[in-house]
PDB file of C-alpha atoms in Angstrom:
ATOM      1  CA  MET A   1     142.476 218.376-136.721  1.00  0.00           C
ATOM      2  CA  SER A   2     141.807 221.277-134.386  1.00  0.00           C
ATOM      3  CA  ALA A   3     144.681 222.479-132.202  1.00  0.00           C
ATOM      4  CA  GLY A   4     144.585 220.799-128.813  1.00  0.00           C
ATOM      5  CA  PHE A   5     141.852 218.268-129.860  1.00  0.00           C
ATOM      6  CA  GLN A   6     141.685 215.200-127.660  1.00  0.00           C
ATOM      7  CA  ARG A   7     139.485 212.370-128.618  1.00  0.00           C
ATOM      8  CA  ALA A   8     136.765 211.622-126.113  1.00  0.00           C
ATOM      9  CA  ARG A   9     137.166 207.989-124.985  1.00  0.00           C
ATOM     10  CA  ARG A  10     135.161 207.467-121.887  1.00  0.00           C
ATOM     11  CA  PRO A  11     131.294 207.396-122.151  1.00  0.00           C
ATOM     12  CA  GLU A  12     130.972 210.596-120.054  1.00  0.00           C
ATOM     13  CA  GLN A  13     133.574 212.335-122.306  1.00  0.00           C
ATOM     14  CA  ILE A  14     131.732 211.296-125.419  1.00  0.00           C
ATOM     15  CA  GLU A  15     128.430 212.504-124.003  1.00  0.00           C
ATOM     16  CA  ALA A  16     129.931 215.823-122.953  1.00  0.00           C
ATOM     17  CA  ARG A  17     131.264 216.401-126.507  1.00  0.00           C
ATOM     18  CA  ARG A  18     127.886 215.456-128.021  1.00  0.00           C
ATOM     19  CA  THR A  19     126.190 217.831-125.594  1.00  0.00           C
ATOM     20  CA  ALA A  20     128.508 220.624-126.517  1.00  0.00           C
ATOM     21  CA  ILE A  21     127.866 220.088-130.303  1.00  0.00           C
ATOM     22  CA  LEU A  22     124.068 220.111-129.733  1.00  0.00           C
ATOM     23  CA  ALA A  23     124.307 223.259-127.588  1.00  0.00           C
ATOM     24  CA  ALA A  24     126.221 224.963-130.365  1.00  0.00           C
ATOM     25  CA  ALA A  25     123.687 223.871-132.946  1.00  0.00           C
ATOM     26  CA  ARG A  26     120.806 225.272-130.789  1.00  0.00           C
ATOM     27  CA  GLU A  27     122.693 228.562-130.373  1.00  0.00           C
ATOM     28  CA  MET A  28     123.182 228.958-134.057  1.00  0.00           C
ATOM     29  CA  LEU A  29     119.579 228.025-134.899  1.00  0.00           C
ATOM     30  CA  GLY A  30     118.542 230.888-132.621  1.00  0.00           C
ATOM     31  CA  GLN A  31     120.311 233.238-135.097  1.00  0.00           C
ATOM     32  CA  ARG A  32     119.394 231.900-138.507  1.00  0.00           C
ATOM     33  CA  PRO A  33     117.528 229.119-140.290  1.00  0.00           C
ATOM     34  CA  VAL A  34     118.789 225.571-140.421  1.00  0.00           C
ATOM     35  CA  ALA A  35     119.334 225.786-144.292  1.00  0.00           C
ATOM     36  CA  GLU A  36     121.881 228.612-143.698  1.00  0.00           C
ATOM     37  CA  ILE A  37     124.061 226.540-141.307  1.00  0.00           C
ATOM     38  CA  SER A  38     126.776 224.403-142.740  1.00  0.00           C
ATOM     39  CA  LEU A  39     128.654 221.607-141.041  1.00  0.00           C
ATOM     40  CA  ARG A  40     131.874 223.722-141.405  1.00  0.00           C
ATOM     41  CA  GLU A  41     130.345 226.661-139.528  1.00  0.00           C
ATOM     42  CA  LEU A  42     128.899 224.471-136.879  1.00  0.00           C
ATOM     43  CA  SER A  43     132.215 222.827-136.390  1.00  0.00           C
ATOM     44  CA  CYS A  44     134.048 226.174-136.073  1.00  0.00           C
ATOM     45  CA  HIS A  45     131.403 227.441-133.600  1.00  0.00           C
ATOM     46  CA  VAL A  46     131.993 224.415-131.321  1.00  0.00           C
ATOM     47  CA  GLY A  47     135.755 224.566-131.811  1.00  0.00           C
ATOM     48  CA  LEU A  48     136.320 221.259-133.644  1.00  0.00           C
ATOM     49  CA  ALA A  49     137.215 220.248-137.236  1.00  0.00           C
ATOM     50  CA  LYS A  50     134.412 218.743-139.291  1.00  0.00           C
ATOM     51  CA  SER A  51     136.036 215.320-139.165  1.00  0.00           C
ATOM     52  CA  ASN A  52     136.035 215.528-135.408  1.00  0.00           C
ATOM     53  CA  VAL A  53     132.310 216.475-135.240  1.00  0.00           C
ATOM     54  CA  LEU A  54     131.546 213.515-137.415  1.00  0.00           C
ATOM     55  CA  ARG A  55     133.048 211.232-134.833  1.00  0.00           C
ATOM     56  CA  TYR A  56     130.079 211.903-132.643  1.00  0.00           C
ATOM     57  CA  PHE A  57     127.235 212.339-135.292  1.00  0.00           C
ATOM     58  CA  ASP A  58     126.550 210.856-138.669  1.00  0.00           C
ATOM     59  CA  SER A  59     126.105 214.142-140.456  1.00  0.00           C
ATOM     60  CA  ARG A  60     125.033 217.786-140.114  1.00  0.00           C
ATOM     61  CA  GLU A  61     121.428 216.576-140.595  1.00  0.00           C
ATOM     62  CA  ALA A  62     121.710 214.060-137.741  1.00  0.00           C
ATOM     63  CA  ILE A  63     122.833 216.822-135.394  1.00  0.00           C
ATOM     64  CA  PHE A  64     119.743 218.927-136.243  1.00  0.00           C
ATOM     65  CA  LEU A  65     117.473 215.838-135.854  1.00  0.00           C
ATOM     66  CA  GLU A  66     118.796 215.302-132.397  1.00  0.00           C
ATOM     67  CA  VAL A  67     118.025 218.940-131.615  1.00  0.00           C
ATOM     68  CA  LEU A  68     114.527 218.334-133.010  1.00  0.00           C
ATOM     69  CA  ASP A  69     114.040 215.289-130.846  1.00  0.00           C
ATOM     70  CA  GLY A  70     114.969 217.204-127.687  1.00  0.00           C
ATOM     71  CA  SER A  71     112.860 220.145-128.537  1.00  0.00           C
ATOM     72  CA  TRP A  72     109.843 217.913-129.351  1.00  0.00           C
ATOM     73  CA  SER A  73     110.211 216.079-125.989  1.00  0.00           C
ATOM     74  CA  ALA A  74     110.520 219.352-124.109  1.00  0.00           C
ATOM     75  CA  TRP A  75     107.270 220.715-125.741  1.00  0.00           C
ATOM     76  CA  LEU A  76     105.395 217.519-124.718  1.00  0.00           C
ATOM     77  CA  ASP A  77     106.778 217.893-121.185  1.00  0.00           C
ATOM     78  CA  GLU A  78     105.000 221.170-120.863  1.00  0.00           C
ATOM     79  CA  LEU A  79     101.870 220.584-122.997  1.00  0.00           C
ATOM     80  CA  ALA A  80      98.746 220.482-120.813  1.00  0.00           C
ATOM     81  CA  PHE A  81      95.052 221.109-121.527  1.00  0.00           C
ATOM     82  CA  ALA A  82      93.641 222.730-118.340  1.00  0.00           C
ATOM     83  CA  ASP A  83      89.983 223.489-117.603  1.00  0.00           C
ATOM     84  CA  LEU A  84      88.615 222.073-120.836  1.00  0.00           C
ATOM     85  CA  PRO A  85      84.969 223.025-121.526  1.00  0.00           C
ATOM     86  CA  VAL A  86      82.437 220.256-121.453  1.00  0.00           C
ATOM     87  CA  ALA A  87      80.462 221.421-124.546  1.00  0.00           C
ATOM     88  CA  LEU A  88      80.911 219.367-127.649  1.00  0.00           C
ATOM     89  CA  PHE A  89      83.489 220.890-130.103  1.00  0.00           C
ATOM     90  CA  GLU A  90      84.313 223.801-127.689  1.00  0.00           C
ATOM     91  CA  ARG A  91      86.729 221.361-126.071  1.00  0.00           C
ATOM     92  CA  GLU A  92      88.218 220.340-129.411  1.00  0.00           C
ATOM     93  CA  ASN A  93      88.648 224.013-130.338  1.00  0.00           C
ATOM     94  CA  GLN A  94      90.520 224.616-127.121  1.00  0.00           C
ATOM     95  CA  VAL A  95      92.746 221.512-127.434  1.00  0.00           C
ATOM     96  CA  ALA A  96      93.693 222.491-131.002  1.00  0.00           C
ATOM     97  CA  GLY A  97      94.197 226.180-130.008  1.00  0.00           C
ATOM     98  CA  THR A  98      96.485 225.181-127.141  1.00  0.00           C
ATOM     99  CA  ILE A  99      98.599 223.029-129.431  1.00  0.00           C
ATOM    100  CA  ALA A 100      98.770 225.823-131.987  1.00  0.00           C
ATOM    101  CA  SER A 101      99.690 228.544-129.437  1.00  0.00           C
ATOM    102  CA  THR A 102     102.336 226.540-127.660  1.00  0.00           C
ATOM    103  CA  LEU A 103     103.861 225.513-131.023  1.00  0.00           C
ATOM    104  CA  ALA A 104     103.896 229.116-132.183  1.00  0.00           C
ATOM    105  CA  GLU A 105     106.010 230.003-129.106  1.00  0.00           C
ATOM    106  CA  ARG A 106     108.660 227.339-130.165  1.00  0.00           C
ATOM    107  CA  ARG A 107     110.144 228.694-133.359  1.00  0.00           C
ATOM    108  CA  LEU A 108     113.040 226.252-133.256  1.00  0.00           C
ATOM    109  CA  LEU A 109     110.721 223.180-132.971  1.00  0.00           C
ATOM    110  CA  CYS A 110     108.525 224.378-135.812  1.00  0.00           C
ATOM    111  CA  GLU A 111     111.426 225.166-138.163  1.00  0.00           C
ATOM    112  CA  LEU A 112     112.978 221.743-137.631  1.00  0.00           C
ATOM    113  CA  ILE A 113     109.735 219.944-137.981  1.00  0.00           C
ATOM    114  CA  SER A 114     109.256 221.691-141.373  1.00  0.00           C
ATOM    115  CA  ALA A 115     112.740 220.764-142.465  1.00  0.00           C
ATOM    116  CA  MET A 116     112.511 217.152-141.096  1.00  0.00           C
ATOM    117  CA  ALA A 117     111.225 215.220-144.171  1.00  0.00           C
ATOM    118  CA  PRO A 118     112.418 217.304-147.092  1.00  0.00           C
ATOM    119  CA  VAL A 119     115.858 218.050-145.826  1.00  0.00           C
ATOM    120  CA  LEU A 120     117.138 216.564-142.594  1.00  0.00           C
ATOM    121  CA  GLU A 121     116.076 212.907-143.251  1.00  0.00           C
ATOM    122  CA  ARG A 122     117.928 212.898-146.603  1.00  0.00           C
ATOM    123  CA  ASN A 123     121.476 212.419-145.330  1.00  0.00           C
ATOM    124  CA  ILE A 124     121.361 210.097-142.330  1.00  0.00           C
ATOM    125  CA  SER A 125     122.474 206.409-141.914  1.00  0.00           C
ATOM    126  CA  LEU A 126     120.024 203.538-141.555  1.00  0.00           C
ATOM    127  CA  ASP A 127     121.050 203.039-137.989  1.00  0.00           C
ATOM    128  CA  PHE A 128     120.530 206.671-137.049  1.00  0.00           C
ATOM    129  CA  ALA A 129     117.201 206.718-138.958  1.00  0.00           C
ATOM    130  CA  ARG A 130     116.015 203.637-136.964  1.00  0.00           C
ATOM    131  CA  GLY A 131     116.805 205.306-133.720  1.00  0.00           C
ATOM    132  CA  PHE A 132     115.345 208.684-134.643  1.00  0.00           C
ATOM    133  CA  LYS A 133     112.117 207.154-135.993  1.00  0.00           C
ATOM    134  CA  HIS A 134     111.704 205.042-132.840  1.00  0.00           C
ATOM    135  CA  ARG A 135     111.941 208.169-130.659  1.00  0.00           C
ATOM    136  CA  ALA A 136     109.681 210.116-133.180  1.00  0.00           C
ATOM    137  CA  ALA A 137     107.091 207.374-132.848  1.00  0.00           C
ATOM    138  CA  ALA A 138     107.310 207.614-129.028  1.00  0.00           C
ATOM    139  CA  ASN A 139     106.821 211.373-129.100  1.00  0.00           C
ATOM    140  CA  LEU A 140     103.807 211.016-131.413  1.00  0.00           C
ATOM    141  CA  GLU A 141     102.325 208.405-129.054  1.00  0.00           C
ATOM    142  CA  ARG A 142     102.777 210.757-126.097  1.00  0.00           C
ATOM    143  CA  LEU A 143     100.969 213.484-128.064  1.00  0.00           C
ATOM    144  CA  ALA A 144      98.169 211.116-128.914  1.00  0.00           C
ATOM    145  CA  SER A 145      97.724 210.113-125.254  1.00  0.00           C
ATOM    146  CA  LEU A 146      97.650 213.729-124.128  1.00  0.00           C
ATOM    147  CA  VAL A 147      94.974 214.596-126.693  1.00  0.00           C
ATOM    148  CA  ARG A 148      92.930 211.582-125.944  1.00  0.00           C
ATOM    149  CA  ALA A 149      93.001 212.380-122.184  1.00  0.00           C
ATOM    150  CA  GLY A 150      91.463 215.782-123.066  1.00  0.00           C
ATOM    151  CA  VAL A 151      89.055 214.374-125.692  1.00  0.00           C
ATOM    152  CA  PRO A 152      88.193 210.823-124.480  1.00  0.00           C
ATOM    153  CA  GLU A 153      85.661 210.343-127.299  1.00  0.00           C
ATOM    154  CA  LEU A 154      88.670 209.809-129.544  1.00  0.00           C
ATOM    155  CA  SER A 155      89.731 206.228-130.150  1.00  0.00           C
ATOM    156  CA  ALA A 156      93.416 205.322-129.698  1.00  0.00           C
ATOM    157  CA  ASP A 157      93.819 205.022-133.524  1.00  0.00           C
ATOM    158  CA  ALA A 158      92.063 208.422-134.163  1.00  0.00           C
ATOM    159  CA  ALA A 159      94.271 210.044-131.596  1.00  0.00           C
ATOM    160  CA  ARG A 160      97.348 208.757-133.435  1.00  0.00           C
ATOM    161  CA  VAL A 161      95.992 210.063-136.757  1.00  0.00           C
ATOM    162  CA  PHE A 162      95.581 213.416-135.147  1.00  0.00           C
ATOM    163  CA  ALA A 163      99.044 213.375-133.675  1.00  0.00           C
ATOM    164  CA  ARG A 164     100.680 212.570-137.042  1.00  0.00           C
ATOM    165  CA  ALA A 165      98.485 215.367-138.668  1.00  0.00           C
ATOM    166  CA  VAL A 166     100.042 217.859-136.222  1.00  0.00           C
ATOM    167  CA  VAL A 167     103.453 217.240-137.834  1.00  0.00           C
ATOM    168  CA  VAL A 168     101.981 217.470-141.385  1.00  0.00           C
ATOM    169  CA  VAL A 169     100.175 220.747-140.621  1.00  0.00           C
ATOM    170  CA  VAL A 170     103.182 222.306-139.004  1.00  0.00           C
ATOM    171  CA  SER A 171     105.454 221.171-141.916  1.00  0.00           C
ATOM    172  CA  GLY A 172     103.182 223.067-144.383  1.00  0.00           C
ATOM    173  CA  ALA A 173     102.193 226.074-142.365  1.00  0.00           C
ATOM    174  CA  TRP A 174     105.591 227.041-141.070  1.00  0.00           C
ATOM    175  CA  PRO A 175     107.280 227.895-144.352  1.00  0.00           C
ATOM    176  CA  TYR A 176     104.126 229.358-145.713  1.00  0.00           C
ATOM    177  CA  ALA A 177     103.981 231.715-142.667  1.00  0.00           C
ATOM    178  CA  ASN A 178     107.652 232.522-142.889  1.00  0.00           C
ATOM    179  CA  PRO A 179     108.218 233.524-146.540  1.00  0.00           C
ATOM    180  CA  THR A 180     111.163 235.511-147.980  1.00  0.00           C
ATOM    181  CA  GLU A 181     110.949 239.264-147.742  1.00  0.00           C
ATOM    182  CA  ALA A 182     109.856 239.612-151.388  1.00  0.00           C
ATOM    183  CA  VAL A 183     107.107 236.969-151.005  1.00  0.00           C
ATOM    184  CA  ALA A 184     105.963 238.593-147.733  1.00  0.00           C
ATOM    185  CA  LEU A 185     105.672 241.993-149.390  1.00  0.00           C
ATOM    186  CA  ALA A 186     103.785 240.534-152.408  1.00  0.00           C
ATOM    187  CA  THR A 187     101.462 238.629-150.041  1.00  0.00           C
ATOM    188  CA  ALA A 188     100.730 241.821-148.143  1.00  0.00           C
ATOM    189  CA  GLU A 189      99.965 243.699-151.337  1.00  0.00           C
ATOM    190  CA  ALA A 190      97.611 240.946-152.325  1.00  0.00           C
ATOM    191  CA  GLY A 191      95.479 241.248-149.118  1.00  0.00           C
ATOM    192  CA  GLY A 192      97.682 239.326-146.635  1.00  0.00           C
ATOM    193  CA  ALA A 193      97.388 235.793-145.244  1.00  0.00           C
ATOM    194  CA  PRO A 194      96.584 234.359-141.785  1.00  0.00           C
ATOM    195  CA  GLY A 195      99.510 233.736-139.510  1.00  0.00           C
ATOM    196  CA  PHE A 196     100.992 230.420-138.445  1.00  0.00           C
ATOM    197  CA  GLU A 197      99.078 230.062-135.206  1.00  0.00           C
ATOM    198  CA  ALA A 198      95.730 230.777-136.846  1.00  0.00           C
ATOM    199  CA  VAL A 199      96.365 228.422-139.748  1.00  0.00           C
ATOM    200  CA  VAL A 200      97.387 225.547-137.411  1.00  0.00           C
ATOM    201  CA  ALA A 201      94.511 226.105-135.027  1.00  0.00           C
ATOM    202  CA  GLU A 202      91.953 226.061-137.783  1.00  0.00           C
ATOM    203  CA  ASN A 203      93.207 223.001-139.432  1.00  0.00           C
ATOM    204  CA  LEU A 204      93.591 221.055-136.116  1.00  0.00           C
ATOM    205  CA  THR A 205      90.299 222.173-134.875  1.00  0.00           C
ATOM    206  CA  ASN A 206      88.570 220.892-138.042  1.00  0.00           C
ATOM    207  CA  LEU A 207      90.478 217.638-138.016  1.00  0.00           C
ATOM    208  CA  LEU A 208      89.826 216.966-134.316  1.00  0.00           C
ATOM    209  CA  ALA A 209      86.089 217.754-134.610  1.00  0.00           C
ATOM    210  CA  GLY A 210      85.887 215.466-137.644  1.00  0.00           C
ATOM    211  CA  LEU A 211      87.555 212.599-135.931  1.00  0.00           C
ATOM    212  CA  VAL A 212      85.231 212.967-132.964  1.00  0.00           C
ATOM    213  CA  ALA A 213      82.229 213.131-135.166  1.00  0.00           C
ATOM    214  CA  ARG A 214      83.201 210.073-137.094  1.00  0.00           C
ATOM    215  CA  GLY A 215      83.571 208.106-133.937  1.00  0.00           C
ATOM    216  CA  ARG A 216      80.070 208.782-132.658  1.00  0.00           C
TER     217      ARG A 216
END
């Protein structure tokens, strides 16, 4: 147990401790990828023993999923589609482009989305998984509603399909666009590859246009 550690007992103390742990996780994620951050390092950064950190979160992965949830919600709070063109498919292009550009500005969010299914969801309890998936579904529903407001030809179901696809596209495009140094050099020698924003915009534009066309 860390010297001077006092267990948080009141709700406000517990919330303050959880907030401190999440702040430390976000700070460390600003310096290196999630795969390089161990629970021991995170615990040291926040000034607690591993056992004490686990009093407030199920696991290292649960901590990063909480950071993901907060980052996802913050992105949706700011996401807006202003002055959309009326012409068919120009509007879809702008909506997809806005999503791609705003995601490209949020490195932390994109990295955690790409790590969510293959890494972070592999070491969490059933209770935590239920809570996280409930909040993730609410975030996807918010995204679907925002997109449908900009592209009213979409049905509610089609908008949900598109929202889920955003996660899938980001999950694949982010690691592809952020390779190791050796792979980046080899890719450049082979002629290069489009960047993250371009890949996401192209894929989402095609999907959104296709969903609109199918609904007509």
